[in-house]
């Protein structure tokens, strides 16, 4: 039986991947941060194995390595899906440094620490790493600066690692969804509104229109079901020819096309999106 670990499996894409893969015969270790989410996961499918795993907590990661090692033995690990993520947005001029740091702690350093900790087991199993990036890992829109920066970093890490470990029979893929209907939008909306409450009023003088637009954009939870992402994750884990990058959704394709345009036109269109 093949074994995979998925971080951030309490909701959204991570949960969809966990259910998708367990239904296709994988042994799935599903990372969650709260016992209640662990209980909910096993209630939805008793085959799932929850791990209490905050990717910013070194003790949690070390305990997860011990648990998984004890379970898989010499077979090693076949997949690690670094999915856990948060989204911090706002004007670069005002976002508090600790918020920016938090964005990187979870989306970048968390994925890095998980990958490093599980590489020995992945080497044993000739496993694959699947990193959950975003179209924001290709195009940095205004007012999504910290989030886009974290996904650009994740893409860079993935490219470096893939070439470093390919000779050991391992592989790294990056998943780049556009907008998907998950709780991340609601969470980002409430966290961003709370953050704005603590920032100087002058921020609104300079950025009122785009910030209202930003809050409007992140308020809506729409988009395709996370299952379309889970199907691509399965491809990345199982295909004899896994891709380096999986763009998912029409908006992701449109975003990707933007990268081919001359800089002034890109900037004009990016500005227009917040008018
Ligand atoms: N939804 C989209 O439109 C979209 C598009 C492109 C890329 N993505 C990416 O997809 C991934 C999953 O997001 P989602 O949309 O499925 O959102 P989500 O439903 O909010 O899921 C995010 C998951 O990450 C977990 N998480 C947050 N901080 C963590 C930490 N420190 N340690 C471990 N887990 C942590 C959350 O756990 P808690 O429940 O405990 O907070 C949750 O399980 C993210 O990397 C996101 O950037 C999403």
Short mmCIF file of C-alpha atoms and ligand atoms in Angstrom, two decimals:
data_model
loop_
_atom_site.label_atom_id
_atom_site.label_comp_id
_atom_site.label_asym_id
_atom_site.label_seq_id
_atom_site.Cartn_x
_atom_site.Cartn_y
_atom_site.Cartn_z
CA UNK A 1 0.00 0.00 0.00
CA UNK A 2 1.27 3.46 -0.91
CA UNK A 3 1.49 6.08 1.84
CA UNK A 4 1.09 9.83 1.61
CA UNK A 5 1.10 12.71 4.11
CA UNK A 6 -1.02 15.76 3.45
CA UNK A 7 -0.66 18.91 5.53
CA UNK A 8 -3.59 21.23 6.21
CA UNK A 9 -6.23 18.55 5.74
CA UNK A 10 -8.91 19.97 8.07
CA UNK A 11 -10.80 21.71 5.25
CA UNK A 12 -10.68 22.70 1.59
CA UNK A 13 -8.13 21.29 -0.82
CA UNK A 14 -6.22 19.28 1.79
CA UNK A 15 -9.34 17.49 2.98
CA UNK A 16 -10.45 16.86 -0.60
CA UNK A 17 -7.03 15.36 -1.41
CA UNK A 18 -7.17 13.16 1.70
CA UNK A 19 -10.58 11.74 0.79
CA UNK A 20 -9.70 11.43 -2.89
CA UNK A 21 -6.53 9.46 -2.21
CA UNK A 22 -7.93 7.25 0.56
CA UNK A 23 -10.72 6.28 -1.85
CA UNK A 24 -8.09 5.23 -4.36
CA UNK A 25 -6.29 2.87 -2.02
CA UNK A 26 -3.70 5.14 -0.44
CA UNK A 27 -2.83 5.08 3.25
CA UNK A 28 -3.32 8.76 4.11
CA UNK A 29 -1.80 10.61 7.06
CA UNK A 30 -3.81 13.81 7.27
CA UNK A 31 -2.30 16.77 9.13
CA UNK A 32 -4.67 18.88 11.24
CA UNK A 33 -4.11 21.33 14.07
CA UNK A 34 -7.03 20.57 16.34
CA UNK A 35 -8.32 17.35 17.88
CA UNK A 36 -11.85 18.29 16.80
CA UNK A 37 -10.67 18.34 13.16
CA UNK A 38 -8.96 14.97 13.65
CA UNK A 39 -12.25 13.56 14.97
CA UNK A 40 -14.22 15.10 12.09
CA UNK A 41 -11.83 13.56 9.57
CA UNK A 42 -12.10 10.06 10.98
CA UNK A 43 -15.87 10.52 11.17
CA UNK A 44 -15.93 11.31 7.45
CA UNK A 45 -13.69 8.31 6.63
CA UNK A 46 -12.37 5.93 9.27
CA UNK A 47 -9.43 4.95 7.04
CA UNK A 48 -7.85 8.40 7.36
CA UNK A 49 -5.04 8.67 9.92
CA UNK A 50 -5.00 12.14 11.46
CA UNK A 51 -1.77 13.68 12.71
CA UNK A 52 -1.75 16.74 14.94
CA UNK A 53 0.57 18.81 12.83
CA UNK A 54 1.17 22.53 12.86
CA UNK A 55 3.86 22.96 10.20
CA UNK A 56 5.41 25.84 12.15
CA UNK A 57 5.95 23.59 15.19
CA UNK A 58 9.22 21.60 15.12
CA UNK A 59 8.00 19.24 17.87
CA UNK A 60 4.89 18.36 15.87
CA UNK A 61 6.98 17.64 12.80
CA UNK A 62 9.41 15.43 14.76
CA UNK A 63 6.49 13.52 16.32
CA UNK A 64 4.90 13.07 12.88
CA UNK A 65 8.15 11.61 11.51
CA UNK A 66 8.21 9.11 14.40
CA UNK A 67 4.57 8.09 13.92
CA UNK A 68 4.88 7.66 10.16
CA UNK A 69 8.21 5.85 10.38
CA UNK A 70 6.73 3.35 12.85
CA UNK A 71 3.82 2.73 10.49
CA UNK A 72 5.54 2.44 7.09
CA UNK A 73 8.73 0.61 8.07
CA UNK A 74 11.11 -0.20 5.23
CA UNK A 75 8.55 0.72 2.54
CA UNK A 76 9.16 4.38 3.22
CA UNK A 77 6.90 7.17 2.08
CA UNK A 78 5.48 7.65 -1.42
CA UNK A 79 4.12 11.15 -1.20
CA UNK A 80 4.25 14.37 0.77
CA UNK A 81 1.66 17.00 -0.14
CA UNK A 82 2.67 20.36 1.33
CA UNK A 83 -0.78 21.91 1.20
CA UNK A 84 -1.12 23.86 4.47
CA UNK A 85 -1.43 27.53 3.68
CA UNK A 86 -2.76 30.92 4.70
CA UNK A 87 -3.31 34.11 2.71
CA UNK A 88 -2.18 37.53 3.89
CA UNK A 89 -3.14 40.50 1.73
CA UNK A 90 -3.15 44.28 1.90
CA UNK A 91 -0.99 47.22 0.87
CA UNK A 92 2.72 46.46 1.06
CA UNK A 93 3.23 49.88 2.66
CA UNK A 94 1.22 48.97 5.76
CA UNK A 95 1.21 45.20 6.31
CA UNK A 96 2.86 44.61 9.71
CA UNK A 97 6.17 42.79 9.49
CA UNK A 98 4.93 40.04 11.81
CA UNK A 99 2.05 39.30 9.41
CA UNK A 100 4.48 39.03 6.52
CA UNK A 101 6.63 36.74 8.64
CA UNK A 102 3.61 34.57 9.52
CA UNK A 103 2.80 34.22 5.82
CA UNK A 104 6.30 32.88 5.19
CA UNK A 105 6.40 30.76 8.37
CA UNK A 106 3.41 28.71 7.22
CA UNK A 107 3.59 28.71 3.40
CA UNK A 108 7.36 28.59 2.92
CA UNK A 109 9.32 27.58 6.02
CA UNK A 110 6.60 25.11 7.04
CA UNK A 111 6.80 23.35 3.67
CA UNK A 112 10.61 23.46 3.80
CA UNK A 113 10.75 21.96 7.30
CA UNK A 114 8.25 19.22 6.43
CA UNK A 115 10.14 18.31 3.26
CA UNK A 116 13.50 18.18 5.00
CA UNK A 117 12.10 16.07 7.83
CA UNK A 118 10.46 13.53 5.51
CA UNK A 119 13.10 13.28 2.77
CA UNK A 120 14.82 10.23 4.32
CA UNK A 121 11.49 8.34 4.29
CA UNK A 122 10.71 9.63 0.79
CA UNK A 123 14.11 8.44 -0.41
CA UNK A 124 13.32 4.97 0.95
CA UNK A 125 9.98 4.92 -0.90
CA UNK A 126 11.21 6.77 -4.03
CA UNK A 127 8.43 9.17 -3.20
CA UNK A 128 7.24 12.48 -4.59
CA UNK A 129 6.74 15.92 -3.11
CA UNK A 130 3.71 17.89 -4.26
CA UNK A 131 3.76 21.55 -3.30
CA UNK A 132 0.48 23.49 -3.28
CA UNK A 133 1.35 26.76 -4.91
CA UNK A 134 -1.16 28.96 -6.75
CA UNK A 135 -1.43 31.09 -9.87
CA UNK A 136 -0.08 33.67 -7.41
CA UNK A 137 3.18 31.74 -7.66
CA UNK A 138 3.40 32.96 -11.27
CA UNK A 139 1.75 36.38 -11.18
CA UNK A 140 1.96 38.80 -8.26
CA UNK A 141 -1.18 40.91 -8.23
CA UNK A 142 -1.26 44.14 -6.23
CA UNK A 143 -2.53 43.83 -2.64
CA UNK A 144 -1.72 40.10 -2.63
CA UNK A 145 1.99 40.83 -2.10
CA UNK A 146 2.81 38.60 0.92
CA UNK A 147 0.78 35.67 -0.42
CA UNK A 148 2.30 35.92 -3.90
CA UNK A 149 5.80 36.31 -2.46
CA UNK A 150 5.30 33.11 -0.44
CA UNK A 151 4.11 31.17 -3.47
CA UNK A 152 6.95 32.48 -5.67
CA UNK A 153 9.31 31.25 -2.94
CA UNK A 154 7.61 27.85 -2.83
CA UNK A 155 7.97 27.54 -6.62
CA UNK A 156 11.66 28.41 -6.43
CA UNK A 157 12.25 25.88 -3.65
CA UNK A 158 10.44 23.25 -5.69
CA UNK A 159 12.59 23.86 -8.78
CA UNK A 160 15.81 23.63 -6.78
CA UNK A 161 14.77 20.50 -4.90
CA UNK A 162 13.42 18.66 -7.94
CA UNK A 163 16.78 18.68 -9.70
CA UNK A 164 18.67 17.89 -6.48
CA UNK A 165 16.68 14.73 -5.73
CA UNK A 166 15.72 13.45 -9.19
CA UNK A 167 18.77 11.20 -9.24
CA UNK A 168 17.39 9.33 -6.21
CA UNK A 169 14.19 8.47 -8.08
CA UNK A 170 12.18 11.24 -6.40
CA UNK A 171 10.27 14.12 -7.96
CA UNK A 172 8.72 17.47 -7.08
CA UNK A 173 5.57 18.88 -8.68
CA UNK A 174 3.91 22.21 -8.13
CA UNK A 175 0.15 22.67 -8.23
CA UNK A 176 -1.07 26.09 -9.36
CA UNK A 177 -4.81 26.47 -8.88
CA UNK A 178 -6.75 29.59 -9.68
CA UNK A 179 -9.69 30.36 -7.43
CA UNK A 180 -11.17 27.27 -5.73
CA UNK A 181 -14.21 27.27 -3.43
CA UNK A 182 -12.71 26.66 0.02
CA UNK A 183 -12.80 28.35 3.45
CA UNK A 184 -9.48 30.13 2.77
CA UNK A 185 -11.38 33.12 1.36
CA UNK A 186 -13.60 33.55 4.41
CA UNK A 187 -10.60 33.18 6.71
CA UNK A 188 -8.57 35.68 4.68
CA UNK A 189 -11.48 38.13 4.72
CA UNK A 190 -11.88 38.08 8.49
CA UNK A 191 -8.11 38.13 9.15
CA UNK A 192 -7.58 41.00 6.71
CA UNK A 193 -10.49 43.02 8.12
CA UNK A 194 -9.13 42.53 11.66
CA UNK A 195 -5.65 43.51 10.53
CA UNK A 196 -6.97 46.66 8.81
CA UNK A 197 -8.75 47.67 12.04
CA UNK A 198 -5.36 47.96 13.72
CA UNK A 199 -3.66 49.95 10.94
CA UNK A 200 -3.42 53.76 10.65
CA UNK A 201 -6.41 55.61 9.18
CA UNK A 202 -4.14 57.28 6.63
CA UNK A 203 -3.93 53.89 4.87
CA UNK A 204 -7.54 54.44 3.78
CA UNK A 205 -6.72 57.91 2.47
CA UNK A 206 -4.15 56.48 0.11
CA UNK A 207 -5.72 53.14 -0.78
CA UNK A 208 -9.45 53.32 -0.11
CA UNK A 209 -10.71 52.18 -3.50
CA UNK A 210 -8.39 49.19 -4.04
CA UNK A 211 -8.78 48.03 -0.44
CA UNK A 212 -12.54 48.00 -0.69
CA UNK A 213 -12.12 46.10 -3.92
CA UNK A 214 -9.72 43.66 -2.21
CA UNK A 215 -12.19 42.98 0.61
CA UNK A 216 -14.91 42.48 -2.01
CA UNK A 217 -12.77 40.00 -3.96
CA UNK A 218 -11.85 37.90 -0.94
CA UNK A 219 -15.34 38.02 0.51
CA UNK A 220 -16.74 35.80 -2.22
CA UNK A 221 -16.25 32.06 -1.98
CA UNK A 222 -16.79 30.77 -5.45
CA UNK A 223 -14.91 28.65 -7.93
CA UNK A 224 -14.66 25.00 -8.78
CA UNK A 225 -14.71 22.22 -6.21
CA UNK A 226 -11.37 21.27 -4.60
CA UNK A 227 -11.79 17.81 -6.15
CA UNK A 228 -10.35 19.13 -9.42
CA UNK A 229 -7.18 19.92 -7.51
CA UNK A 230 -7.19 16.50 -5.81
CA UNK A 231 -7.28 14.81 -9.24
CA UNK A 232 -4.14 16.70 -10.29
CA UNK A 233 -2.42 15.86 -7.03
CA UNK A 234 -3.14 12.19 -7.72
CA UNK A 235 -1.63 12.58 -11.20
CA UNK A 236 1.48 14.18 -9.71
CA UNK A 237 1.83 11.30 -7.23
CA UNK A 238 1.15 8.42 -9.59
CA UNK A 239 1.80 9.27 -13.23
CA UNK A 240 4.86 7.70 -14.84
CA UNK A 241 5.43 11.20 -16.24
CA UNK A 242 4.45 13.68 -13.54
CA UNK A 243 4.53 17.30 -14.63
CA UNK A 244 6.61 20.01 -13.05
CA UNK A 245 3.63 22.35 -12.87
CA UNK A 246 -0.13 21.87 -12.97
CA UNK A 247 -2.11 25.01 -13.80
CA UNK A 248 -5.73 24.52 -12.74
CA UNK A 249 -8.73 26.55 -13.87
CA UNK A 250 -9.51 29.14 -16.51
CA UNK A 251 -8.52 32.04 -14.28
CA UNK A 252 -5.14 30.40 -13.67
CA UNK A 253 -4.67 30.04 -17.44
CA UNK A 254 -5.60 33.70 -17.91
CA UNK A 255 -3.16 34.68 -15.17
CA UNK A 256 -0.45 32.64 -16.82
CA UNK A 257 -1.07 34.38 -20.16
CA UNK A 258 -0.51 37.70 -18.38
CA UNK A 259 3.10 36.67 -17.75
CA UNK A 260 3.72 36.74 -21.51
CA UNK A 261 2.60 40.35 -21.89
CA UNK A 262 4.98 43.31 -21.85
CA UNK A 263 5.47 44.81 -18.38
CA UNK A 264 3.54 48.07 -18.94
CA UNK A 265 0.47 46.19 -20.21
CA UNK A 266 0.62 43.75 -17.28
CA UNK A 267 0.82 46.60 -14.80
CA UNK A 268 -2.06 48.40 -16.49
CA UNK A 269 -4.27 45.29 -16.33
CA UNK A 270 -3.25 44.53 -12.73
CA UNK A 271 -4.12 48.09 -11.70
CA UNK A 272 -7.41 47.86 -13.55
CA UNK A 273 -8.41 44.81 -11.52
CA UNK A 274 -8.48 47.00 -8.38
CA UNK A 275 -10.32 50.04 -9.76
N1 LIG B 1 -8.75 28.09 -2.42
C1 LIG B 1 -8.09 28.66 -3.39
O1 LIG B 1 -8.67 29.44 -4.18
C2 LIG B 1 -6.64 28.36 -3.59
C3 LIG B 1 -6.05 28.71 -4.81
C4 LIG B 1 -4.71 28.46 -5.01
C5 LIG B 1 -3.94 27.85 -4.02
N2 LIG B 1 -4.54 27.51 -2.84
C6 LIG B 1 -3.69 26.89 -1.83
O2 LIG B 1 -4.26 25.68 -1.41
C7 LIG B 1 -3.82 25.37 -0.08
C8 LIG B 1 -5.02 24.96 0.75
O3 LIG B 1 -5.89 26.05 0.88
P1 LIG B 1 -7.48 25.92 0.88
O4 LIG B 1 -7.97 26.83 -0.16
O5 LIG B 1 -7.88 24.52 0.91
O6 LIG B 1 -7.80 26.67 2.26
P2 LIG B 1 -8.30 26.14 3.68
O7 LIG B 1 -9.55 25.36 3.53
O8 LIG B 1 -8.27 27.34 4.54
O9 LIG B 1 -7.16 25.11 4.11
C9 LIG B 1 -5.93 25.54 4.63
C10 LIG B 1 -5.41 24.45 5.52
O10 LIG B 1 -4.12 24.85 6.01
C11 LIG B 1 -4.13 24.64 7.42
N3 LIG B 1 -3.15 25.47 8.10
C12 LIG B 1 -3.11 26.80 8.29
N4 LIG B 1 -2.04 27.13 9.03
C13 LIG B 1 -1.41 25.97 9.32
C14 LIG B 1 -0.24 25.65 10.07
N5 LIG B 1 0.50 26.58 10.69
N6 LIG B 1 0.12 24.35 10.14
C15 LIG B 1 -0.61 23.38 9.55
N7 LIG B 1 -1.74 23.61 8.87
C16 LIG B 1 -2.11 24.91 8.75
C17 LIG B 1 -5.55 24.95 7.84
O11 LIG B 1 -5.78 24.41 9.13
P3 LIG B 1 -6.79 25.10 10.20
O12 LIG B 1 -8.17 24.66 9.77
O13 LIG B 1 -6.36 24.54 11.50
O14 LIG B 1 -6.61 26.58 10.08
C18 LIG B 1 -6.31 24.23 6.74
O15 LIG B 1 -6.35 22.85 7.01
C19 LIG B 1 -3.10 26.62 0.42
O16 LIG B 1 -1.71 26.43 0.33
C20 LIG B 1 -3.54 27.70 -0.55
O17 LIG B 1 -2.60 28.73 -0.68
C21 LIG B 1 -5.87 27.76 -2.60
#
